[in-house]
Amino acid sequence: MRRAANSWIEPDLLLFFVVANVRSKNREQAMEIMCLNGWGGKLHEALLPYLARTAPGILCLQEVIHSPASKKDWLTYRDGDHILPQRANLFRDVSAALPDHVAIFCPAAQGVLWDDDTPNPSQWGLATFVHRSLPIIGQVQGFVHKDYSPVGYGDHPRSRSAHGVRVWDYAADRAVSVTHMHGLRDLNGKMDTPERAKQARRLLDMSRSLAEPNDLRVICGDFNVEPDSETLSILSSAGLTELVTGRGFDSTRNSQYKKPGRFADYMLINKENAVGGFHVIHDPEVSDHCPLVLEI
């Protein structure tokens, strides 16, 4: 595809970024919190315009690629017979699509992506984007499984991180704490394991360390578990209400996902009466995961 002169942004996306800037920001009274696994940017031609158009107050994005030394738009992830194109600098791409947001990248590991037969060092993790109208008054970052892997992505189940932000919502005159993680992937499936129970408790501890007693508190992410999992039981037992199955949604996957099992992503809140709306977005398809959108 032809590139714009002196620009890494593809011409057909420039209009959407202009729209995002112009939108700047007669924000509606309700705050939107979006949670999404970005699938390494595989569907970036749909993903970036969607994010520019919706521009949620807080975007919690998992499976984010950051290859600061690479000039390539695309690299390839190889793990045995699992081969996947990756947007080489998805973190940069999304940051450009959301110019009015503070962007925070939280790496879990640095490994290798490939340009044909040439290896490229590339960091993998999650990112949080916070609209500048929402002051960030607290943060927490850490690992829910293992620790940072600096010399390769490692054996499965690999290192997994979590990140949380505490913001002040002036429209509602309250503090809101949002913490998200990308739950570990076990090659044997999404069943309960001691490692998954431990990561759920670590996630809960991080959320608690971030929030103050009166905060509206949200926990979300791609948990990689089923709805009847111990992970959700641990979080629910702490007074959090799960919204995906709790509001009758029967999947957080779309037609891009070809495997059995229709759930991976969840969002929980400590004060259900604060929910103005909650949606699992199946159209447009911007990943093999559906965006979760909470209005508060």
Short mmCIF file of C-alpha atoms in Angstrom, two decimals, residues 32-273:
data_model
loop_
_atom_site.label_atom_id
_atom_site.label_comp_id
_atom_site.label_asym_id
_atom_site.label_seq_id
_atom_site.Cartn_x
_atom_site.Cartn_y
_atom_site.Cartn_z
CA GLU A 32 -16.63 5.19 28.67
CA ILE A 33 -14.20 2.49 29.67
CA MET A 34 -13.24 0.10 26.88
CA CYS A 35 -11.44 -3.21 27.30
CA LEU A 36 -10.03 -5.02 24.27
CA ASN A 37 -7.44 -7.58 23.28
CA GLY A 38 -5.89 -5.97 20.19
CA TRP A 39 -4.72 -9.29 18.64
CA GLY A 40 -1.34 -7.76 17.88
CA GLY A 41 -2.99 -5.31 15.48
CA LYS A 42 -3.79 -7.99 12.90
CA LEU A 43 -6.97 -6.08 11.92
CA HIS A 44 -5.42 -2.65 12.31
CA GLU A 45 -7.21 -1.21 9.24
CA ALA A 46 -10.47 -1.65 11.15
CA LEU A 47 -9.07 -1.23 14.66
CA LEU A 48 -7.42 2.18 14.36
CA PRO A 49 -10.39 4.03 12.78
CA TYR A 50 -12.71 2.41 15.34
CA LEU A 51 -10.57 3.63 18.24
CA ALA A 52 -10.19 7.10 16.69
CA ARG A 53 -13.95 7.34 16.25
CA THR A 54 -14.99 6.04 19.68
CA ALA A 55 -12.09 7.54 21.70
CA PRO A 56 -13.14 6.09 25.08
CA GLY A 57 -12.19 7.93 28.24
CA ILE A 58 -10.07 4.95 29.28
CA LEU A 59 -8.89 2.23 26.89
CA CYS A 60 -7.47 -0.96 28.40
CA LEU A 61 -5.68 -2.74 25.55
CA GLN A 62 -4.04 -6.15 25.76
CA GLU A 63 -1.70 -7.92 23.32
CA VAL A 64 0.17 -4.78 22.34
CA ILE A 65 3.40 -4.83 20.32
CA HIS A 66 6.21 -2.29 20.75
CA SER A 67 9.30 -2.67 18.52
CA PRO A 68 11.10 0.65 18.96
CA ALA A 69 14.14 -0.31 16.83
CA SER A 70 12.08 -1.50 13.86
CA LYS A 71 11.04 0.67 10.92
CA LYS A 72 8.74 -2.03 9.56
CA ASP A 73 4.96 -1.83 9.68
CA TRP A 74 4.60 -5.60 9.98
CA LEU A 75 6.61 -8.38 11.57
CA THR A 76 5.79 -12.06 12.11
CA TYR A 77 5.37 -13.97 15.35
CA ARG A 78 6.49 -17.61 15.21
CA ASP A 79 5.84 -20.18 17.91
CA GLY A 80 6.03 -23.66 16.40
CA ASP A 81 3.11 -23.92 13.98
CA HIS A 82 1.51 -20.79 15.45
CA ILE A 83 2.40 -18.03 12.97
CA LEU A 84 0.73 -14.64 13.22
CA PRO A 85 1.33 -11.28 11.53
CA GLN A 86 1.94 -8.56 14.08
CA ARG A 87 1.71 -4.82 13.68
CA ALA A 88 5.34 -4.01 14.58
CA ASN A 89 4.53 -0.85 16.54
CA LEU A 90 0.91 -1.19 17.56
CA PHE A 91 1.52 0.96 20.63
CA ARG A 92 2.70 3.81 18.39
CA ASP A 93 -0.22 3.26 15.99
CA VAL A 94 -2.85 3.47 18.72
CA SER A 95 -1.12 6.45 20.32
CA ALA A 96 -1.40 8.28 16.99
CA ALA A 97 -5.07 7.32 16.68
CA LEU A 98 -5.74 8.75 20.17
CA PRO A 99 -3.72 12.00 20.23
CA ASP A 100 -5.72 13.41 23.14
CA HIS A 101 -4.88 10.47 25.41
CA VAL A 102 -1.98 9.79 27.75
CA ALA A 103 -0.47 6.49 26.57
CA ILE A 104 1.19 4.02 28.95
CA PHE A 105 2.85 0.80 27.75
CA CYS A 106 3.51 -2.03 30.20
CA PRO A 107 5.77 -4.77 28.76
CA ALA A 108 5.63 -8.34 29.97
CA ALA A 109 8.53 -9.66 27.88
CA GLN A 110 10.96 -8.90 25.09
CA GLY A 111 11.36 -11.57 22.46
CA VAL A 112 11.85 -11.85 18.71
CA LEU A 113 9.54 -11.08 15.81
CA TRP A 114 10.67 -11.84 12.29
CA ASP A 115 11.14 -9.85 9.10
CA ASP A 116 11.49 -12.80 6.73
CA ASP A 117 14.63 -14.43 8.21
CA THR A 118 15.80 -11.36 10.13
CA PRO A 119 15.05 -11.33 13.88
CA ASN A 120 13.78 -8.10 15.44
CA PRO A 121 13.69 -7.49 19.21
CA SER A 122 10.11 -6.72 20.16
CA GLN A 123 8.32 -6.05 23.44
CA TRP A 124 4.91 -7.52 24.13
CA GLY A 125 2.47 -6.50 26.81
CA LEU A 126 -0.52 -4.29 27.50
CA ALA A 127 -1.26 -0.59 27.36
CA THR A 128 -3.62 1.92 28.93
CA PHE A 129 -4.80 5.11 27.24
CA VAL A 130 -6.41 7.83 29.37
CA HIS A 131 -8.10 10.92 27.95
CA ARG A 132 -6.38 14.11 29.09
CA SER A 133 -9.60 15.43 30.61
CA LEU A 134 -9.25 12.69 33.26
CA PRO A 135 -6.36 13.51 35.61
CA ILE A 136 -4.37 10.40 36.55
CA ILE A 137 -4.05 10.55 40.33
CA GLY A 138 -2.67 7.06 40.94
CA GLN A 139 -1.15 4.12 39.12
CA VAL A 140 -0.16 0.54 39.80
CA GLN A 141 1.84 -1.80 37.58
CA GLY A 142 3.13 -5.29 38.19
CA PHE A 143 3.02 -8.95 37.30
CA VAL A 144 0.23 -11.41 37.96
CA HIS A 145 2.25 -14.36 36.64
CA LYS A 146 6.05 -14.72 36.70
CA ASP A 147 8.18 -11.59 36.13
CA TYR A 148 9.54 -9.57 33.22
CA SER A 149 11.26 -11.80 30.68
CA PRO A 150 14.09 -9.74 29.08
CA VAL A 151 15.59 -12.41 26.80
CA GLY A 152 12.66 -14.13 25.13
CA TYR A 153 8.94 -14.62 25.52
CA GLY A 154 9.61 -17.80 27.49
CA ASP A 155 7.80 -21.09 27.94
CA HIS A 156 4.03 -21.27 28.33
CA PRO A 157 2.41 -20.13 30.50
CA ARG A 158 4.35 -16.94 29.91
CA SER A 159 4.82 -13.80 32.00
CA ARG A 160 1.68 -11.71 32.38
CA SER A 161 1.39 -8.16 33.62
CA ALA A 162 -1.36 -5.89 34.89
CA HIS A 163 -1.80 -2.14 35.04
CA GLY A 164 -4.20 0.16 36.83
CA VAL A 165 -4.99 3.85 36.79
CA ARG A 166 -6.91 5.96 39.28
CA VAL A 167 -8.48 9.03 37.67
CA TRP A 168 -10.70 11.88 38.73
CA ASP A 169 -13.98 12.06 36.82
CA TYR A 170 -15.03 15.71 37.04
CA ALA A 171 -18.36 15.08 35.33
CA ALA A 172 -19.40 12.68 38.10
CA ASP A 173 -17.27 14.28 40.86
CA ARG A 174 -15.63 11.01 41.91
CA ALA A 175 -12.49 8.91 41.67
CA VAL A 176 -12.52 5.88 39.39
CA SER A 177 -9.96 3.08 39.61
CA VAL A 178 -9.54 0.77 36.61
CA THR A 179 -7.17 -2.22 36.60
CA HIS A 180 -6.71 -4.69 33.76
CA MET A 181 -4.64 -7.77 32.97
CA HIS A 182 -4.00 -10.27 30.22
CA GLY A 183 -4.46 -13.64 31.90
CA LEU A 184 -1.99 -16.42 31.31
CA ARG A 185 -2.43 -18.82 28.39
CA ASP A 186 -2.20 -22.49 29.32
CA LEU A 187 -1.65 -24.80 26.35
CA ASN A 188 -3.92 -27.36 28.05
CA GLY A 189 -6.94 -25.04 27.99
CA LYS A 190 -8.88 -22.55 30.12
CA MET A 191 -9.45 -24.79 33.13
CA ASP A 192 -8.79 -23.73 36.72
CA THR A 193 -5.19 -24.08 37.85
CA PRO A 194 -3.27 -22.96 40.95
CA GLU A 195 -1.42 -20.43 38.75
CA ARG A 196 -4.69 -18.90 37.59
CA ALA A 197 -6.01 -18.64 41.14
CA LYS A 198 -2.77 -16.96 42.19
CA GLN A 199 -2.93 -14.44 39.34
CA ALA A 200 -6.54 -13.58 40.22
CA ARG A 201 -5.50 -12.82 43.81
CA ARG A 202 -2.57 -10.74 42.60
CA LEU A 203 -4.87 -8.78 40.29
CA LEU A 204 -7.29 -8.20 43.15
CA ASP A 205 -4.46 -7.07 45.43
CA MET A 206 -3.24 -4.61 42.80
CA SER A 207 -6.73 -3.17 42.39
CA ARG A 208 -7.09 -2.82 46.16
CA SER A 209 -3.70 -1.13 46.50
CA LEU A 210 -4.68 1.43 43.85
CA ALA A 211 -8.19 2.30 45.03
CA GLU A 212 -9.39 4.35 47.98
CA PRO A 213 -12.45 3.17 49.96
CA ASN A 214 -15.04 5.29 48.13
CA ASP A 215 -13.73 4.75 44.60
CA LEU A 216 -15.79 3.37 41.78
CA ARG A 217 -13.63 0.33 41.01
CA VAL A 218 -13.41 -1.62 37.75
CA ILE A 219 -11.40 -4.75 36.92
CA CYS A 220 -11.26 -6.03 33.37
CA GLY A 221 -9.18 -7.84 30.78
CA ASP A 222 -8.69 -10.91 28.68
CA PHE A 223 -8.68 -13.41 31.53
CA ASN A 224 -8.43 -16.54 29.34
CA VAL A 225 -10.93 -18.43 31.53
CA GLU A 226 -14.49 -19.71 31.32
CA PRO A 227 -17.46 -18.02 33.06
CA ASP A 228 -17.59 -20.67 35.82
CA SER A 229 -13.91 -20.23 36.64
CA GLU A 230 -12.30 -19.87 40.04
CA THR A 231 -10.84 -16.58 38.80
CA LEU A 232 -14.27 -14.98 38.56
CA SER A 233 -15.34 -16.54 41.85
CA ILE A 234 -12.37 -14.94 43.60
CA LEU A 235 -13.18 -11.53 42.15
CA SER A 236 -16.93 -11.85 42.80
CA SER A 237 -16.28 -12.88 46.40
CA ALA A 238 -14.51 -9.54 46.85
CA GLY A 239 -17.74 -7.67 46.08
CA LEU A 240 -17.32 -7.18 42.34
CA THR A 241 -20.17 -7.81 39.88
CA GLU A 242 -19.26 -9.49 36.57
CA LEU A 243 -21.07 -7.78 33.69
CA VAL A 244 -20.57 -10.00 30.62
CA THR A 245 -22.54 -13.08 31.61
CA GLY A 246 -24.33 -11.12 34.33
CA ARG A 247 -26.00 -9.03 31.63
CA GLY A 248 -26.82 -11.99 29.40
CA PHE A 249 -24.08 -11.81 26.76
CA ASP A 250 -23.29 -15.22 25.30
CA SER A 251 -19.85 -14.53 23.82
CA THR A 252 -16.90 -12.14 23.79
CA ARG A 253 -15.57 -13.64 20.55
CA ASN A 254 -16.53 -12.96 16.94
CA SER A 255 -16.25 -14.70 13.58
CA GLN A 256 -12.48 -14.16 13.49
CA TYR A 257 -12.10 -16.72 16.27
CA LYS A 258 -12.34 -20.26 14.92
CA LYS A 259 -11.77 -22.34 18.06
CA PRO A 260 -14.40 -23.64 20.51
CA GLY A 261 -15.06 -21.60 23.64
CA ARG A 262 -16.77 -18.24 23.25
CA PHE A 263 -15.56 -16.39 26.35
CA ALA A 264 -12.24 -14.83 27.29
CA ASP A 265 -12.91 -11.20 28.26
CA TYR A 266 -14.63 -9.88 31.36
CA MET A 267 -15.42 -6.65 33.15
CA LEU A 268 -16.36 -6.32 36.81
CA ILE A 269 -17.47 -3.35 38.90
CA ASN A 270 -17.92 -2.80 42.64
CA LYS A 271 -21.02 -0.58 42.34
CA GLU A 272 -23.44 -1.98 39.80
CA ASN A 273 -25.86 0.92 40.23
#
